[in-house]
Coordinates of N, CA and C in Angstrom, one line a residue:
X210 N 15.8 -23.7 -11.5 CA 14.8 -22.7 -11.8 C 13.6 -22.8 -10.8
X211 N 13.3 -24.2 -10.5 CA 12.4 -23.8 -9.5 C 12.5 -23.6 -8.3
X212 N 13.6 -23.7 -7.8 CA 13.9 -23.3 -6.7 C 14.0 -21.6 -6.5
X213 N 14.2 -20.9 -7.4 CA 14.2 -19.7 -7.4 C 13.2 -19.6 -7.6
X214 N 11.7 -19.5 -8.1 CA 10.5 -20.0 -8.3 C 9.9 -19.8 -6.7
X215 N 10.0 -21.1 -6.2 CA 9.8 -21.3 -4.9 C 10.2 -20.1 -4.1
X216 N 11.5 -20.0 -4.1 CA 11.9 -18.5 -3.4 C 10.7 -17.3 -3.3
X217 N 10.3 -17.2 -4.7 CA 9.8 -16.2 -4.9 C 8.2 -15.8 -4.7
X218 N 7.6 -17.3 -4.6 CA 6.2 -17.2 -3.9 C 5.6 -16.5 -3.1
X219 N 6.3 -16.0 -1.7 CA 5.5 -15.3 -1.2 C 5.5 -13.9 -1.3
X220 N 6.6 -13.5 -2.5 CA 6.3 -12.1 -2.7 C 5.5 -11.8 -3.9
X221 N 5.3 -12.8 -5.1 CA 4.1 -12.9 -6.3 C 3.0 -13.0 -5.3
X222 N 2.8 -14.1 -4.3 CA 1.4 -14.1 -3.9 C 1.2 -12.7 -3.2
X223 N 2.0 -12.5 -2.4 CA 1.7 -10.7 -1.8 C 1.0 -9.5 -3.1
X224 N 2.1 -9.6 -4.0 CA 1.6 -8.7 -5.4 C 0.6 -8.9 -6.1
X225 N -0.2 -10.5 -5.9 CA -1.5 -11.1 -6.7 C -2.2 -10.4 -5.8
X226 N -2.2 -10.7 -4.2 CA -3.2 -10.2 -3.0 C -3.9 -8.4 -3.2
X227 N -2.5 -7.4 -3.2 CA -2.4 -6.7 -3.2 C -3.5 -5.8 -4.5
X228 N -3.1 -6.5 -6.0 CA -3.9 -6.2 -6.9 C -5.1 -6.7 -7.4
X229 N -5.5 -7.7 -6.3 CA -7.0 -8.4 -6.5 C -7.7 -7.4 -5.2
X230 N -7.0 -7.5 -4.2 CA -8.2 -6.5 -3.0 C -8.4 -5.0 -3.7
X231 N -7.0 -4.4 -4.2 CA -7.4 -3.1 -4.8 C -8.4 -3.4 -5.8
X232 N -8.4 -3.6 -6.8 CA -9.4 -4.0 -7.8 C -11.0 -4.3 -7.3
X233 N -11.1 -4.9 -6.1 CA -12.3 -5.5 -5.6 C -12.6 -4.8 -4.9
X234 N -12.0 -4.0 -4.0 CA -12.5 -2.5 -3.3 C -13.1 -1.6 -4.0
X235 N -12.6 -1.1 -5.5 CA -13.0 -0.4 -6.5 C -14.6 -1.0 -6.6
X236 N -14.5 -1.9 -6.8 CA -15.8 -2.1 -7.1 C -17.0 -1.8 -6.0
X237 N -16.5 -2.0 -4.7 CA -17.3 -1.5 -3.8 C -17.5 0.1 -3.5
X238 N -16.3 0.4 -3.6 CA -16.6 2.3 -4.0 C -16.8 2.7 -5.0
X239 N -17.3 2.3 -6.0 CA -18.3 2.6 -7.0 C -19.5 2.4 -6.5
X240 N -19.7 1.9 -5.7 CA -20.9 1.6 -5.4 C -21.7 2.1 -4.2
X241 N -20.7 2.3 -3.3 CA -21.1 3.0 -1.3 C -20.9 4.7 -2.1
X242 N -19.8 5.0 -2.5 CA -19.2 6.3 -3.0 C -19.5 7.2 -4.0
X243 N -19.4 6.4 -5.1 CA -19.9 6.7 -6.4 C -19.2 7.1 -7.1
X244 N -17.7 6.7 -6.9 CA -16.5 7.1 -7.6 C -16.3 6.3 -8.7
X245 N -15.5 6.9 -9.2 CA -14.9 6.2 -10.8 C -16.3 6.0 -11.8
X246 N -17.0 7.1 -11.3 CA -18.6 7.3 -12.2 C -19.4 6.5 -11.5
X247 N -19.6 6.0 -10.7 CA -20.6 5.8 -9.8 C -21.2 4.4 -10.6
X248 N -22.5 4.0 -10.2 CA -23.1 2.6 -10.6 C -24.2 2.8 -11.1
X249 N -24.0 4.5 -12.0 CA -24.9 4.6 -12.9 C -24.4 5.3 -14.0
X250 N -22.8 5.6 -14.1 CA -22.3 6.6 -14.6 C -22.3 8.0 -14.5
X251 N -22.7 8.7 -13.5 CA -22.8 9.9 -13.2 C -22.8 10.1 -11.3
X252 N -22.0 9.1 -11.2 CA -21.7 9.0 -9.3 C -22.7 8.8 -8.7
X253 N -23.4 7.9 -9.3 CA -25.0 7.4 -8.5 C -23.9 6.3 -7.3
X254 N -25.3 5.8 -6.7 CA -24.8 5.2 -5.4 C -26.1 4.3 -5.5
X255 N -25.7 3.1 -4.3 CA -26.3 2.0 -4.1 C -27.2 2.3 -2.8
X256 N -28.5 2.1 -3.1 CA -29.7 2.5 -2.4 C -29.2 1.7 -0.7
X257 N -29.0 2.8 0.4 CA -28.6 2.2 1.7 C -29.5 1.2 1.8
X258 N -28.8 0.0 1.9 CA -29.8 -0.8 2.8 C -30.4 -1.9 1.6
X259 N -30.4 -1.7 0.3 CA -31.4 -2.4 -0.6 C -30.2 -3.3 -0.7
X260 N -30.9 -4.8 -0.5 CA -30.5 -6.4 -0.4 C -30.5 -6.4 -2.2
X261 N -29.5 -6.9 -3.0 CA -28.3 -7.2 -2.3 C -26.9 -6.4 -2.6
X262 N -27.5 -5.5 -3.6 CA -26.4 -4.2 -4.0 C -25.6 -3.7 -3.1
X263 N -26.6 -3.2 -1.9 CA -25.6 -2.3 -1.2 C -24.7 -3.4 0.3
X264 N -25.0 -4.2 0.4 CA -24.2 -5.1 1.1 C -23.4 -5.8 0.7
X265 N -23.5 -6.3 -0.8 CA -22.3 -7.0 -1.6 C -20.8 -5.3 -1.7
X266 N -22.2 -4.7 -1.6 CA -20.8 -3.4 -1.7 C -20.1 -3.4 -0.7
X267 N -20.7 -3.4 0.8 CA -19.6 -3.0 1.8 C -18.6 -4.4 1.8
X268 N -19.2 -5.5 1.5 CA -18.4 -6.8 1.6 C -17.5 -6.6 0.3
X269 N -17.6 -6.0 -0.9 CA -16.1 -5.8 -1.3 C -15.3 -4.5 -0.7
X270 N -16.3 -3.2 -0.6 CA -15.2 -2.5 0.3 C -14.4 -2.6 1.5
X271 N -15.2 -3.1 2.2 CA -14.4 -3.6 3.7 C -13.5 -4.6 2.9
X272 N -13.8 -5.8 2.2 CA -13.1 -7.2 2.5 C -12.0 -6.8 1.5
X273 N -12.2 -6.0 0.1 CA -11.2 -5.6 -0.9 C -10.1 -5.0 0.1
X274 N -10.5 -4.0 1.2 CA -9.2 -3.4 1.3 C -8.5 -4.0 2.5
X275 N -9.6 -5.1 3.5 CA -8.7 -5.9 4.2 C -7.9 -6.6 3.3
X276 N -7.8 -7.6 2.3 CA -7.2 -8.3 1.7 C -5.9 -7.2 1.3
X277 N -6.1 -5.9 0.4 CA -5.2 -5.2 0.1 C -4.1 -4.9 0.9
X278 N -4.4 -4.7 2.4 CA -3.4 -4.8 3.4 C -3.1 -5.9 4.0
X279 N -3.6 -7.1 3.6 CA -3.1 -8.3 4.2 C -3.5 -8.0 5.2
X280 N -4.8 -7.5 5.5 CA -5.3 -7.7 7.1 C -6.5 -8.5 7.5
X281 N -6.4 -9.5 8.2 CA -7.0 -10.5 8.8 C -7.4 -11.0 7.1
X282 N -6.4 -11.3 6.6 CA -6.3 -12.3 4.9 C -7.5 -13.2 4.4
X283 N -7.2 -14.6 5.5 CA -8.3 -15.4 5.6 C -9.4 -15.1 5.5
X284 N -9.9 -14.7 6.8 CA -11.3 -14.3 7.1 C -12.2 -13.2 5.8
X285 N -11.3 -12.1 5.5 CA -11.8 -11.6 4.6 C -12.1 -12.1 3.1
X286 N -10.8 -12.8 2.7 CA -11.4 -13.6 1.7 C -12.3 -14.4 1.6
X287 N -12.4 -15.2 2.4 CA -13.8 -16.2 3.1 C -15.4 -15.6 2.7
X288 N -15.3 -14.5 3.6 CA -16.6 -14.1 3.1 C -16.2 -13.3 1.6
X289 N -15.7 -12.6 1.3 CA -15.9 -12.3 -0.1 C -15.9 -13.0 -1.3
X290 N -14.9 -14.2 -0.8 CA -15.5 -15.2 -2.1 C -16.8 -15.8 -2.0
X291 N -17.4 -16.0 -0.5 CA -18.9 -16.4 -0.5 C -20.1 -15.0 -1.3
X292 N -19.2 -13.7 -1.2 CA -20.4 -12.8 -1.5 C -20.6 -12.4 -3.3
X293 N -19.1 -13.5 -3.5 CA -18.6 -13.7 -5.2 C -19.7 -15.1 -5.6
X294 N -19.7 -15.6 -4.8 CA -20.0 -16.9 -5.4 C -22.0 -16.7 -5.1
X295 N -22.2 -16.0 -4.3 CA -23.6 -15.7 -4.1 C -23.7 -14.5 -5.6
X296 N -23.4 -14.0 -5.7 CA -23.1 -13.0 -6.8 C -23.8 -14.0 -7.7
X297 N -22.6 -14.7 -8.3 CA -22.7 -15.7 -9.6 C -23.8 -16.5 -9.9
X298 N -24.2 -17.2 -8.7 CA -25.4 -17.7 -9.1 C -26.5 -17.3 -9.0
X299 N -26.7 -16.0 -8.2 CA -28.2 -15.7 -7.8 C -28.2 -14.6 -8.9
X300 N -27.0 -14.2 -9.7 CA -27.3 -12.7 -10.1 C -27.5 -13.2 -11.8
X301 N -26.2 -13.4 -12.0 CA -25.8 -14.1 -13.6 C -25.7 -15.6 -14.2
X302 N -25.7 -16.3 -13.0 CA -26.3 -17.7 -13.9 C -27.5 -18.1 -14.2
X303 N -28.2 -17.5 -13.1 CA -29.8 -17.8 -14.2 C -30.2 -17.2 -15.4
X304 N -29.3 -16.7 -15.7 CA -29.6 -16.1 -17.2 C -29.0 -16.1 -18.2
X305 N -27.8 -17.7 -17.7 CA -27.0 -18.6 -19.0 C -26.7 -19.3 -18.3
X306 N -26.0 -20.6 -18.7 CA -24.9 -20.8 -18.0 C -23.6 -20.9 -18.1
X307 N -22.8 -20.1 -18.9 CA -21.5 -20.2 -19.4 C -21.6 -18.9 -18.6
X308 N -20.4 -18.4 -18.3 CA -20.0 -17.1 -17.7 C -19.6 -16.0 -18.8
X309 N -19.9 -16.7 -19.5 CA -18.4 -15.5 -20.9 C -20.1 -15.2 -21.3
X310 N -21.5 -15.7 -21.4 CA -22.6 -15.3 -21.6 C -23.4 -14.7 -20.9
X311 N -23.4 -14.6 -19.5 CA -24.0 -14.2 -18.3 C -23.7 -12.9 -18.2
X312 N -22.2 -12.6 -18.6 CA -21.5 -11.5 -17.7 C -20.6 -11.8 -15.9
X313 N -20.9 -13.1 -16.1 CA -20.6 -13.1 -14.3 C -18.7 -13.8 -14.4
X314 N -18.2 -13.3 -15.3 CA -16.7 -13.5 -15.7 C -16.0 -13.1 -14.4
X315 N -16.3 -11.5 -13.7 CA -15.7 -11.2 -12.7 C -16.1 -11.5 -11.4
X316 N -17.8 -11.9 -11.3 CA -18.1 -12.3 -10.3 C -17.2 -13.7 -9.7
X317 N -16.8 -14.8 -10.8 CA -16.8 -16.0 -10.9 C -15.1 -16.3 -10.2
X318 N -14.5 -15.1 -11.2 CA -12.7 -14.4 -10.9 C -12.9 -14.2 -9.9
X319 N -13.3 -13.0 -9.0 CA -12.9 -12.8 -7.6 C -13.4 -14.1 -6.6
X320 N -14.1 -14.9 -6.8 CA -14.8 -15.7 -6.1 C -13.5 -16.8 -6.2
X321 N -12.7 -17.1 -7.1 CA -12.2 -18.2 -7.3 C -10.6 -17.3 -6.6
X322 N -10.2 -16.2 -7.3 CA -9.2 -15.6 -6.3 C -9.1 -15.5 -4.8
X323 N -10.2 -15.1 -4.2 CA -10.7 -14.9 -3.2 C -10.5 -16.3 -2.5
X324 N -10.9 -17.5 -2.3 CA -10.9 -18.6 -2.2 C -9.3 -19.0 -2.5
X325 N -8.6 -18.7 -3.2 CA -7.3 -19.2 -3.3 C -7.0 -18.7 -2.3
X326 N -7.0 -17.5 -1.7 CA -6.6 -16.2 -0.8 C -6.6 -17.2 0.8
X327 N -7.9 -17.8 0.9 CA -8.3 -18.4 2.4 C -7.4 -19.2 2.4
X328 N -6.3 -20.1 1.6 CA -5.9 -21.5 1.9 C -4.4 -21.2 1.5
X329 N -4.0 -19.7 0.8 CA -2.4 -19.2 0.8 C -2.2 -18.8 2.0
X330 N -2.8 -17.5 2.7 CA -2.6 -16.9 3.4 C -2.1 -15.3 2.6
X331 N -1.8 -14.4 3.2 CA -1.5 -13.0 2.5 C 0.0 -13.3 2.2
X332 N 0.7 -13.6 2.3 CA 1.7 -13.9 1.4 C 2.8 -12.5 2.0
X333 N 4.0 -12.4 1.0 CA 4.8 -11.3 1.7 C 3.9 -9.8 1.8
X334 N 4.4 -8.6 2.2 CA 4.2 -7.4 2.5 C 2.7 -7.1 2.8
X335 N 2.3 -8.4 3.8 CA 1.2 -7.8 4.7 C 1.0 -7.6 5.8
X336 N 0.2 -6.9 6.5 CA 0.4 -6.7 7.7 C -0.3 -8.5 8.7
X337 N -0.4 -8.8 8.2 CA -0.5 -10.3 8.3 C 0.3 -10.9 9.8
X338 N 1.4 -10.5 8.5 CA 2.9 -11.3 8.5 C 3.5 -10.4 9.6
X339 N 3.7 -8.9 9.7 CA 4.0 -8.1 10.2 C 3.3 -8.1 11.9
X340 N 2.1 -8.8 12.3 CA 1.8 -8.9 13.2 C 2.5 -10.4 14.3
X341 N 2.2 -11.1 13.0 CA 2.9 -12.5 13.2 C 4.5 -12.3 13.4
X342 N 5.3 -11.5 13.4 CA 6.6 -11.3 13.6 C 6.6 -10.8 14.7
X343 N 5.5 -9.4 15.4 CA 5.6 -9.1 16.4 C 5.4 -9.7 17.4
X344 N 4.4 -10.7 17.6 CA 3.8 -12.0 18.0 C 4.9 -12.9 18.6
X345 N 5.8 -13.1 17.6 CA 6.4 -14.3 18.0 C 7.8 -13.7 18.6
X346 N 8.1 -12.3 18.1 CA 9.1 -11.6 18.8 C 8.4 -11.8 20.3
X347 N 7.6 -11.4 21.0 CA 7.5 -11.6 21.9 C 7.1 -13.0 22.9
X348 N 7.4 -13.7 22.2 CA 7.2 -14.9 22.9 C 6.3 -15.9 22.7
X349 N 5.4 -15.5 21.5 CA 3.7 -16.3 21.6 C 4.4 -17.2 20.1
X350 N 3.6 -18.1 20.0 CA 4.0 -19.1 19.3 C 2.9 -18.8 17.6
X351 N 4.1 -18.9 16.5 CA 2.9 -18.9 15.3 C 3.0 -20.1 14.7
X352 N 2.0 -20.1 13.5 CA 2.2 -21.4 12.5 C 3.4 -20.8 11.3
X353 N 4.3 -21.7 11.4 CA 5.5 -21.9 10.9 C 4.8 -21.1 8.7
X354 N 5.3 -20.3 8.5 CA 5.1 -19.9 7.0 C 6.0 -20.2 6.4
X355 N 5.5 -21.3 5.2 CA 5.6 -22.1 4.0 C 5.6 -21.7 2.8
X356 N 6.3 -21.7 1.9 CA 5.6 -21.7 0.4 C 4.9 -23.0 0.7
X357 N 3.5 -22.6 -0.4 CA 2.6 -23.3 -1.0 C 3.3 -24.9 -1.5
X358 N 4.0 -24.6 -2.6 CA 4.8 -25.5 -3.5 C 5.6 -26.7 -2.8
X359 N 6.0 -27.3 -2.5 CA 6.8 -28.0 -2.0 C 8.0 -28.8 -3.2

């Protein structure tokens, strides 16, 4: 069983990737956009420019939908789990410190998915992988892709 298990890693990790960047992009277009009722309930938007609302926004919109496509995986998760983990503490732990009392349950989630994200890689059905195929089709040399598990 766990070899089929193993098999199947980098297509669960692709499917985890795929539904944490969508999810995390949402949140940033609620916020640049004002969709899905906006960030006031009535399609408000995040004041251009005001630290740290509207930059945490473009860092989940940009980084949610790089991850969504498995494009440049790493790097995007990297900073978005830093703009998760800047989230958590500067926003909702000074004002508990358990997370389930803060409110910063999701800040705390993407921050810790996000971070898984830098050290998997995008996993199957990203354009990741898809570049790294074309790459090596022609000649250039990649780093060999592993499941995680051994």
């Amino acid at each position: 069983m766990t070899g089929r298990l193993n098999s199947a890693q980098p297509y669960a990790l692709g499917a985890f990737r795929i539904v944490v960047g969508l999810l995390f992009a949402c949140h940033g277009a609620v916020s640049l956009l004002g969709v899905l009722g906006g960030v006031d309930g009535n399609g408000g938007t995040a004041e251009t420019g005001a630290w740290p609302n509207w930059y945490a926004a473009v860092i989940e919109l940009v980084g949610g939908s790089l991850v969504l496509l498995g494009l440049g995986t790493r790097a995007a998760a990297f900073i978005s789990s830093g703009a998760m983990a800047y989230a958590y503490f500067k926003v909702h732990q000074p004002e508990a410190l358990w997370p389930i009392e803060n409110n910063g349950e999701g800040a705390a989630m993407y921050c810790w998915a996000m971070f898984l994200l830098v050290f998997t890689g995008s996993g199957a059905f990203g354009l990741d992988r898809l570049f790294a195929k074309r790459s090596s089709a022609n000649g250039e040399r990649t780093a060999e892709q592993t499941p995680v598990a051994v």
